[in-house]
mmCIF file of C-alpha atoms in Angstrom:
data_model
loop_
_atom_site.group_PDB
_atom_site.id
_atom_site.type_symbol
_atom_site.label_atom_id
_atom_site.label_comp_id
_atom_site.label_asym_id
_atom_site.label_seq_id
_atom_site.Cartn_x
_atom_site.Cartn_y
_atom_site.Cartn_z
ATOM 1 C CA MET F 716 -0.017 0.100 0.109
ATOM 2 C CA THR F 717 1.329 3.500 -0.878
ATOM 3 C CA PRO F 718 1.549 5.109 2.473
ATOM 4 C CA LEU F 719 0.643 8.774 3.149
ATOM 5 C CA ALA F 720 3.299 11.142 4.164
ATOM 6 C CA PRO F 721 3.745 11.550 7.935
ATOM 7 C CA PRO F 722 2.502 12.971 10.198
ATOM 8 C CA ARG F 723 -1.117 11.374 9.723
ATOM 9 C CA PRO F 724 -3.942 13.867 10.720
ATOM 10 C CA ALA F 725 -6.309 12.824 13.563
ATOM 11 C CA ALA F 726 -9.080 13.060 11.083
ATOM 12 C CA TYR F 727 -7.526 10.556 8.831
ATOM 13 C CA LEU F 728 -6.776 8.092 11.872
ATOM 14 C CA LEU F 729 -10.299 8.353 12.953
ATOM 15 C CA ALA F 730 -11.603 7.506 9.448
ATOM 16 C CA LEU F 731 -9.355 4.625 9.031
ATOM 17 C CA LEU F 732 -10.591 3.212 12.569
ATOM 18 C CA SER F 733 -14.089 3.832 11.521
ATOM 19 C CA VAL F 734 -13.868 1.395 8.537
ATOM 20 C CA VAL F 735 -12.308 -1.547 10.421
ATOM 21 C CA ALA F 736 -15.729 -2.960 11.124
ATOM 22 C CA ALA F 737 -16.763 -2.674 7.322
ATOM 23 C CA ALA F 738 -13.315 -4.279 6.358
ATOM 24 C CA LEU F 739 -13.917 -7.102 8.795
ATOM 25 C CA SER F 740 -17.131 -8.104 7.153
ATOM 26 C CA LEU F 741 -15.201 -9.354 4.051
ATOM 27 C CA ALA F 742 -12.657 -12.208 4.311
ATOM 28 C CA ALA F 743 -9.135 -10.892 5.015
ATOM 29 C CA PRO F 744 -6.817 -10.961 1.867
ATOM 30 C CA GLY F 745 -4.281 -13.721 2.216
ATOM 31 C CA MET F 746 -7.118 -15.939 2.551
ATOM 32 C CA ALA F 747 -8.707 -15.544 -0.858
ATOM 33 C CA ALA F 748 -6.246 -17.180 -3.538
ATOM 34 C CA GLY F 749 -8.409 -19.068 -6.090
ATOM 35 C CA LYS F 750 -12.092 -18.685 -6.695
ATOM 36 C CA THR F 751 -14.211 -16.587 -4.768
ATOM 37 C CA GLY F 752 -17.451 -16.691 -6.698
ATOM 38 C CA GLN F 753 -17.964 -13.032 -6.379
ATOM 39 C CA VAL F 754 -19.261 -11.079 -9.497
ATOM 40 C CA THR F 755 -20.220 -7.547 -9.599
ATOM 41 C CA VAL F 756 -22.063 -5.737 -12.524
ATOM 42 C CA PHE F 757 -22.705 -2.356 -13.346
ATOM 43 C CA TRP F 758 -26.790 -1.443 -13.677
ATOM 44 C CA GLY F 759 -28.406 1.616 -14.901
ATOM 45 C CA ARG F 760 -26.783 2.299 -18.299
ATOM 46 C CA ASN F 761 -29.620 1.228 -20.395
ATOM 47 C CA LYS F 762 -33.261 0.987 -19.549
ATOM 48 C CA ALA F 763 -33.704 -2.508 -21.658
ATOM 49 C CA GLU F 764 -31.364 -3.999 -19.098
ATOM 50 C CA GLY F 765 -34.336 -4.733 -16.840
ATOM 51 C CA SER F 766 -34.899 -3.745 -13.185
ATOM 52 C CA LEU F 767 -32.389 -3.639 -10.534
ATOM 53 C CA ARG F 768 -34.417 -6.416 -8.700
ATOM 54 C CA GLU F 769 -34.016 -8.729 -11.767
ATOM 55 C CA ALA F 770 -30.256 -8.064 -11.595
ATOM 56 C CA CYS F 771 -30.005 -9.034 -8.057
ATOM 57 C CA ASP F 772 -32.079 -12.146 -8.601
ATOM 58 C CA SER F 773 -30.017 -13.475 -11.489
ATOM 59 C CA GLY F 774 -27.849 -15.680 -9.438
ATOM 60 C CA MET F 775 -27.368 -17.570 -6.198
ATOM 61 C CA HIS F 776 -27.193 -14.993 -3.311
ATOM 62 C CA THR F 777 -25.285 -14.881 0.092
ATOM 63 C CA ASN F 778 -23.855 -11.731 1.689
ATOM 64 C CA TRP F 779 -20.528 -11.128 0.374
ATOM 65 C CA GLY F 780 -19.811 -14.769 -0.552
ATOM 66 C CA GLY F 781 -20.833 -17.128 -2.893
ATOM 67 C CA TYR F 782 -22.044 -16.194 -6.423
ATOM 68 C CA HIS F 783 -24.230 -13.379 -6.893
ATOM 69 C CA GLN F 784 -24.291 -10.065 -9.174
ATOM 70 C CA MET F 785 -23.541 -7.287 -6.850
ATOM 71 C CA PRO F 786 -25.011 -4.187 -8.849
ATOM 72 C CA ARG F 787 -23.251 -0.852 -9.027
ATOM 73 C CA MET F 788 -25.914 1.687 -9.851
ATOM 74 C CA SER F 789 -24.410 4.189 -12.393
ATOM 75 C CA PHE F 790 -24.052 7.186 -12.203
ATOM 76 C CA LEU F 791 -24.317 10.227 -10.202
ATOM 77 C CA ASP F 792 -22.635 11.879 -12.979
ATOM 78 C CA VAL F 793 -22.817 15.675 -12.047
ATOM 79 C CA PHE F 794 -21.140 17.155 -8.981
ATOM 80 C CA GLY F 795 -18.361 19.299 -7.730
ATOM 81 C CA ALA F 796 -17.684 22.948 -8.417
ATOM 82 C CA ASN F 797 -20.934 24.107 -9.905
ATOM 83 C CA GLY F 798 -23.038 23.046 -7.002
ATOM 84 C CA LYS F 799 -25.232 21.035 -9.129
ATOM 85 C CA TYR F 800 -25.934 17.236 -8.889
ATOM 86 C CA HIS F 801 -27.449 14.958 -11.519
ATOM 87 C CA LEU F 802 -28.411 10.964 -11.068
ATOM 88 C CA ASP F 803 -28.443 9.347 -14.569
ATOM 89 C CA LEU F 804 -29.939 5.924 -14.422
ATOM 90 C CA SER F 805 -30.878 5.944 -18.273
ATOM 91 C CA GLY F 806 -34.578 6.437 -17.717
ATOM 92 C CA HIS F 807 -35.237 3.797 -15.039
ATOM 93 C CA ASP F 808 -38.353 4.505 -12.947
ATOM 94 C CA LEU F 809 -36.439 6.055 -9.648
ATOM 95 C CA SER F 810 -39.720 5.586 -7.664
ATOM 96 C CA ALA F 811 -39.326 1.616 -8.150
ATOM 97 C CA VAL F 812 -35.457 1.733 -7.453
ATOM 98 C CA GLY F 813 -35.849 2.079 -3.675
ATOM 99 C CA ALA F 814 -37.950 -1.160 -3.286
ATOM 100 C CA ASP F 815 -35.751 -2.946 -5.346
ATOM 101 C CA ILE F 816 -32.631 -1.848 -3.197
ATOM 102 C CA LYS F 817 -34.437 -3.381 -0.283
ATOM 103 C CA HIS F 818 -35.466 -6.431 -2.094
ATOM 104 C CA CYS F 819 -31.754 -6.890 -2.998
ATOM 105 C CA GLN F 820 -30.583 -6.371 0.556
ATOM 106 C CA PHE F 821 -33.116 -8.705 1.959
ATOM 107 C CA LYS F 822 -31.634 -11.279 -0.488
ATOM 108 C CA GLY F 823 -28.237 -10.566 0.897
ATOM 109 C CA VAL F 824 -27.076 -8.826 -2.160
ATOM 110 C CA PRO F 825 -25.243 -5.427 -1.488
ATOM 111 C CA VAL F 826 -26.112 -2.551 -3.894
ATOM 112 C CA SER F 827 -23.509 0.389 -4.343
ATOM 113 C CA LEU F 828 -23.990 3.779 -5.867
ATOM 114 C CA SER F 829 -21.244 4.646 -8.488
ATOM 115 C CA ILE F 830 -20.090 8.400 -8.886
ATOM 116 C CA GLY F 831 -18.412 9.732 -11.785
ATOM 117 C CA GLY F 832 -18.688 7.632 -15.180
ATOM 118 C CA TYR F 833 -17.775 8.848 -18.816
ATOM 119 C CA GLY F 834 -19.277 12.306 -18.844
ATOM 120 C CA THR F 835 -17.288 15.617 -18.128
ATOM 121 C CA GLY F 836 -19.881 16.929 -15.527
ATOM 122 C CA TYR F 837 -18.008 16.214 -12.266
ATOM 123 C CA SER F 838 -15.119 17.391 -10.567
ATOM 124 C CA LEU F 839 -13.771 18.043 -6.760
ATOM 125 C CA PRO F 840 -11.425 21.003 -7.114
ATOM 126 C CA SER F 841 -11.393 21.793 -3.342
ATOM 127 C CA ASN F 842 -11.871 20.484 0.166
ATOM 128 C CA ARG F 843 -15.160 22.531 0.215
ATOM 129 C CA SER F 844 -16.444 20.755 -2.940
ATOM 130 C CA ALA F 845 -15.452 17.262 -1.566
ATOM 131 C CA LEU F 846 -17.456 18.075 1.648
ATOM 132 C CA ASP F 847 -20.306 19.318 -0.343
ATOM 133 C CA LEU F 848 -20.493 16.206 -2.222
ATOM 134 C CA PHE F 849 -20.368 14.028 1.026
ATOM 135 C CA ASP F 850 -23.202 16.112 2.344
ATOM 136 C CA HIS F 851 -25.294 15.541 -0.818
ATOM 137 C CA LEU F 852 -24.622 11.827 -0.684
ATOM 138 C CA TRP F 853 -25.563 11.682 2.915
ATOM 139 C CA ASN F 854 -28.643 13.419 2.832
ATOM 140 C CA SER F 855 -29.853 12.256 -0.480
ATOM 141 C CA TYR F 856 -28.955 8.457 -0.360
ATOM 142 C CA PHE F 857 -28.022 7.419 2.926
ATOM 143 C CA GLY F 858 -28.855 8.119 6.572
ATOM 144 C CA GLY F 859 -29.212 11.975 6.658
ATOM 145 C CA SER F 860 -32.173 14.373 5.662
ATOM 146 C CA LYS F 861 -32.353 17.885 4.935
ATOM 147 C CA PRO F 862 -35.402 19.967 4.111
ATOM 148 C CA GLY F 863 -35.784 20.800 0.398
ATOM 149 C CA VAL F 864 -33.253 17.850 -0.519
ATOM 150 C CA PRO F 865 -34.900 15.153 -2.272
ATOM 151 C CA ARG F 866 -34.281 11.294 -1.782
ATOM 152 C CA PRO F 867 -34.520 9.573 -5.061
ATOM 153 C CA PHE F 868 -34.717 6.195 -3.363
ATOM 154 C CA GLY F 869 -37.084 7.198 -0.478
ATOM 155 C CA ASP F 870 -35.956 5.524 2.914
ATOM 156 C CA ALA F 871 -33.882 2.855 1.115
ATOM 157 C CA TRP F 872 -30.071 3.185 1.511
ATOM 158 C CA PRO F 873 -27.420 1.645 -0.739
ATOM 159 C CA ASP F 874 -24.678 -0.421 0.791
ATOM 160 C CA GLY F 875 -21.713 1.476 -0.694
ATOM 161 C CA VAL F 876 -20.167 4.121 -2.985
ATOM 162 C CA ASP F 877 -18.011 3.537 -5.887
ATOM 163 C CA LEU F 878 -15.625 6.012 -7.466
ATOM 164 C CA PHE F 879 -15.658 5.629 -11.205
ATOM 165 C CA LEU F 880 -13.386 8.612 -12.050
ATOM 166 C CA GLU F 881 -12.772 8.334 -15.904
ATOM 167 C CA HIS F 882 -11.318 11.939 -15.715
ATOM 168 C CA GLY F 883 -9.948 14.479 -13.337
ATOM 169 C CA THR F 884 -6.911 16.576 -12.409
ATOM 170 C CA PRO F 885 -4.299 16.366 -9.512
ATOM 171 C CA ALA F 886 -6.143 19.119 -7.745
ATOM 172 C CA ASP F 887 -9.379 16.867 -7.348
ATOM 173 C CA ARG F 888 -9.867 16.007 -3.530
ATOM 174 C CA TYR F 889 -11.442 12.428 -3.892
ATOM 175 C CA ASP F 890 -9.213 11.700 -0.656
ATOM 176 C CA VAL F 891 -11.164 14.214 1.323
ATOM 177 C CA LEU F 892 -14.427 12.440 0.248
ATOM 178 C CA ALA F 893 -13.204 9.014 1.169
ATOM 179 C CA ILE F 894 -12.069 10.097 4.428
ATOM 180 C CA GLU F 895 -15.328 12.029 5.378
ATOM 181 C CA LEU F 896 -17.433 8.868 4.089
ATOM 182 C CA ALA F 897 -15.365 6.750 6.516
ATOM 183 C CA LYS F 898 -15.103 9.271 9.369
ATOM 184 C CA HIS F 899 -18.821 9.522 9.526
ATOM 185 C CA ASN F 900 -19.298 5.621 9.911
ATOM 186 C CA ILE F 901 -22.132 5.973 7.219
ATOM 187 C CA ARG F 902 -24.335 2.744 7.314
ATOM 188 C CA GLY F 903 -26.009 1.380 4.228
ATOM 189 C CA GLY F 904 -28.619 -0.033 6.287
ATOM 190 C CA PRO F 905 -29.422 -1.845 9.568
ATOM 191 C CA GLY F 906 -26.139 -3.930 10.277
ATOM 192 C CA LYS F 907 -24.693 -3.146 7.042
ATOM 193 C CA PRO F 908 -21.676 -0.756 6.984
ATOM 194 C CA LEU F 909 -20.798 1.089 3.952
ATOM 195 C CA HIS F 910 -18.518 -0.327 1.502
ATOM 196 C CA LEU F 911 -16.002 2.100 -0.105
ATOM 197 C CA THR F 912 -14.662 0.810 -3.591
ATOM 198 C CA ALA F 913 -13.168 2.379 -6.867
ATOM 199 C CA THR F 914 -13.361 1.266 -10.513
ATOM 200 C CA VAL F 915 -10.218 2.139 -12.439
ATOM 201 C CA ARG F 916 -8.603 2.050 -15.756
ATOM 202 C CA CYS F 917 -5.895 -0.983 -16.124
ATOM 203 C CA GLY F 918 -2.814 0.980 -16.386
ATOM 204 C CA TYR F 919 -0.665 1.522 -13.457
ATOM 205 C CA PRO F 920 0.313 3.999 -11.930
ATOM 206 C CA PRO F 921 -3.254 5.590 -11.653
ATOM 207 C CA ALA F 922 -4.099 9.059 -12.467
ATOM 208 C CA ALA F 923 -2.881 11.644 -9.843
ATOM 209 C CA HIS F 924 -6.621 12.167 -8.610
ATOM 210 C CA VAL F 925 -7.366 8.348 -8.491
ATOM 211 C CA GLY F 926 -3.902 7.644 -6.698
ATOM 212 C CA ARG F 927 -4.477 10.407 -4.297
ATOM 213 C CA ALA F 928 -7.935 8.868 -3.186
ATOM 214 C CA LEU F 929 -6.403 5.260 -2.979
ATOM 215 C CA ALA F 930 -3.546 6.498 -0.717
ATOM 216 C CA THR F 931 -5.877 7.003 2.143
ATOM 217 C CA GLY F 932 -5.973 3.181 2.421
ATOM 218 C CA ILE F 933 -9.385 2.871 3.099
ATOM 219 C CA PHE F 934 -10.985 1.391 -0.223
ATOM 220 C CA GLU F 935 -11.902 -2.148 0.277
ATOM 221 C CA ARG F 936 -12.242 -3.075 -3.301
ATOM 222 C CA VAL F 937 -10.826 -1.926 -6.467
ATOM 223 C CA HIS F 938 -12.137 -3.038 -9.978
ATOM 224 C CA VAL F 939 -9.481 -2.942 -12.800
ATOM 225 C CA ARG F 940 -10.960 -2.506 -16.137
ATOM 226 C CA ILE F 941 -8.981 -4.415 -18.797
ATOM 227 C CA TYR F 942 -11.422 -3.865 -21.694
ATOM 228 C CA GLU F 943 -11.157 -0.142 -22.716
ATOM 229 C CA GLU F 944 -9.970 0.176 -26.327
ATOM 230 C CA SER F 945 -8.573 3.589 -25.375
ATOM 231 C CA ASP F 946 -6.524 2.393 -22.622
ATOM 232 C CA LYS F 947 -3.152 2.058 -24.442
ATOM 233 C CA ALA F 948 -1.172 1.213 -21.235
ATOM 234 C CA CYS F 949 -2.964 -2.209 -21.443
ATOM 235 C CA ASN F 950 -3.643 -2.878 -25.165
ATOM 236 C CA GLN F 951 -0.353 -4.591 -25.633
ATOM 237 C CA TYR F 952 0.054 -8.427 -25.339
ATOM 238 C CA GLY F 953 0.729 -9.361 -21.674
ATOM 239 C CA ALA F 954 0.597 -5.662 -20.559
ATOM 240 C CA TRP F 955 -2.652 -6.237 -18.392
ATOM 241 C CA GLU F 956 -0.825 -8.927 -16.551
ATOM 242 C CA GLU F 957 1.994 -6.670 -15.545
ATOM 243 C CA ALA F 958 -0.377 -4.070 -14.577
ATOM 244 C CA TRP F 959 -2.421 -6.467 -12.615
ATOM 245 C CA ASP F 960 0.843 -7.459 -10.699
ATOM 246 C CA ARG F 961 1.393 -3.844 -9.988
ATOM 247 C CA TRP F 962 -2.012 -3.025 -8.662
ATOM 248 C CA THR F 963 -2.320 -5.994 -6.348
ATOM 249 C CA ALA F 964 1.279 -5.273 -5.026
ATOM 250 C CA ALA F 965 0.766 -1.681 -4.242
ATOM 251 C CA TYR F 966 -2.517 -2.236 -2.269
ATOM 252 C CA PRO F 967 -2.271 -5.550 -0.482
ATOM 253 C CA ALA F 968 -4.834 -4.807 1.887
ATOM 254 C CA THR F 969 -7.421 -4.105 -0.954
ATOM 255 C CA ARG F 970 -9.545 -6.764 -2.721
ATOM 256 C CA PHE F 971 -9.117 -6.666 -6.608
ATOM 257 C CA PHE F 972 -11.829 -7.438 -9.100
ATOM 258 C CA ILE F 973 -10.723 -7.982 -12.858
ATOM 259 C CA GLY F 974 -13.061 -5.958 -14.879
ATOM 260 C CA LEU F 975 -14.233 -7.562 -18.203
ATOM 261 C CA THR F 976 -16.801 -6.472 -20.859
ATOM 262 C CA ALA F 977 -19.884 -8.639 -21.522
ATOM 263 C CA ASP F 978 -20.487 -6.942 -24.934
ATOM 264 C CA GLU F 979 -19.662 -9.596 -27.505
ATOM 265 C CA LYS F 980 -19.638 -6.964 -30.270
ATOM 266 C CA SER F 981 -16.414 -5.235 -28.538
ATOM 267 C CA TYR F 982 -13.161 -5.785 -29.780
ATOM 268 C CA GLN F 983 -11.887 -6.316 -26.189
ATOM 269 C CA TRP F 984 -14.450 -8.841 -25.419
ATOM 270 C CA ILE F 985 -12.788 -12.077 -24.152
ATOM 271 C CA HIS F 986 -14.538 -15.369 -24.959
ATOM 272 C CA PRO F 987 -15.466 -17.330 -21.873
ATOM 273 C CA LYS F 988 -12.885 -20.179 -22.734
ATOM 274 C CA ASN F 989 -9.961 -17.721 -22.720
ATOM 275 C CA VAL F 990 -11.215 -16.142 -19.470
ATOM 276 C CA TYR F 991 -10.989 -19.865 -17.964
ATOM 277 C CA TYR F 992 -7.597 -20.630 -19.529
ATOM 278 C CA GLY F 993 -5.876 -17.322 -19.813
ATOM 279 C CA ILE F 994 -7.350 -14.902 -17.303
ATOM 280 C CA THR F 995 -8.564 -16.356 -13.926
ATOM 281 C CA PRO F 996 -5.540 -18.557 -13.641
ATOM 282 C CA VAL F 997 -3.316 -15.488 -13.779
ATOM 283 C CA VAL F 998 -5.593 -13.064 -11.393
ATOM 284 C CA GLN F 999 -6.290 -15.706 -8.812
ATOM 285 C CA LYS F 1000 -2.694 -16.383 -7.853
ATOM 286 C CA LYS F 1001 -2.998 -13.203 -5.978
ATOM 287 C CA ASP F 1002 -3.952 -13.476 -2.324
ATOM 288 C CA ASN F 1003 -6.005 -10.155 -2.558
ATOM 289 C CA TYR F 1004 -8.024 -11.414 -5.695
ATOM 290 C CA GLY F 1005 -11.718 -10.423 -5.199
ATOM 291 C CA GLY F 1006 -13.449 -11.558 -8.151
ATOM 292 C CA VAL F 1007 -14.895 -10.406 -11.455
ATOM 293 C CA MET F 1008 -16.626 -7.191 -12.494
ATOM 294 C CA LEU F 1009 -18.617 -7.032 -15.603
ATOM 295 C CA TRP F 1010 -19.619 -4.138 -17.914
ATOM 296 C CA ASP F 1011 -22.389 -3.975 -17.937
ATOM 297 C CA ARG F 1012 -25.828 -5.595 -17.115
ATOM 298 C CA TYR F 1013 -27.569 -4.515 -20.413
ATOM 299 C CA PHE F 1014 -24.640 -6.445 -22.419
ATOM 300 C CA ASP F 1015 -24.662 -9.410 -19.951
ATOM 301 C CA LYS F 1016 -28.396 -9.888 -20.594
ATOM 302 C CA GLN F 1017 -27.791 -10.245 -24.103
ATOM 303 C CA SER F 1018 -24.818 -12.511 -24.229
ATOM 304 C CA ASP F 1019 -25.499 -14.262 -21.038
ATOM 305 C CA TYR F 1020 -21.922 -13.790 -20.233
ATOM 306 C CA SER F 1021 -22.122 -14.170 -16.355
ATOM 307 C CA SER F 1022 -23.716 -17.705 -16.815
ATOM 308 C CA TYR F 1023 -20.139 -18.822 -17.910
ATOM 309 C CA ILE F 1024 -18.080 -16.349 -15.711
ATOM 310 C CA LYS F 1025 -19.791 -17.257 -12.429
ATOM 311 C CA TYR F 1026 -18.200 -20.621 -12.633
ATOM 312 C CA TYR F 1027 -14.692 -19.152 -12.903
ATOM 313 C CA ALA F 1028 -14.908 -16.237 -10.557
#
């Protein structure tokens, strides 16, 4: 893990202590070499993908163990300096999502809210903007409430926040956001601590704004996407393996998921047979291997990719 420069502020130490309980709810890295059966999938990018409830019902479910599709609702795609916020779930009926979240949680399937995405409407250029985003997340989606602030999912609370930061600058303060989330010990529901994850490009080292957040050491999971055609750092033969080695070595206390596309028409789609023979034998050698991430539910519903991948994860 990349250490922060000493001295560590008291707020950081409090934040780190507050996520210990959440981390203990997962199996400790070092005990996970080999299959875990865990598959996470991005949901919310196409209305034709079906409901969140259907995504959660697509496999056998246990709480953070055994095969299940753990959906990431994507994306909260506008936030930051302009003080505006926007949730884009591609036309899904938001009034039904709250009940679906509760259904998933009842089944033992955690659901996270992913922020960022492929658009350009977000940034966190200052500590103040990071704290404002925390305030918005807390009051709109988690345990808080504030007059005049709508709650799109009603009284349903997701189980976590995922940072999908496709663009940014070294000045962005996602580290402040991460520490604030942990420091407040936000809970995604009764007995369910909030899980903080990140979804990153394959190339290592990460962009400065991503690396700064990960350096806090309080992210439980990182999903490494090896399917982006524009990610030149991993498009050469064998490059993703070197990147995977560097990611997993840099953050040994974090679970790592290998990110694949379920889109059969994508140039970066990998046949299930090649996943079995060429991908999982490599990634599962790492003690902090966590599972497989799929992009996304819509493509998976078309290709039925996860029906094969679940046996290899």
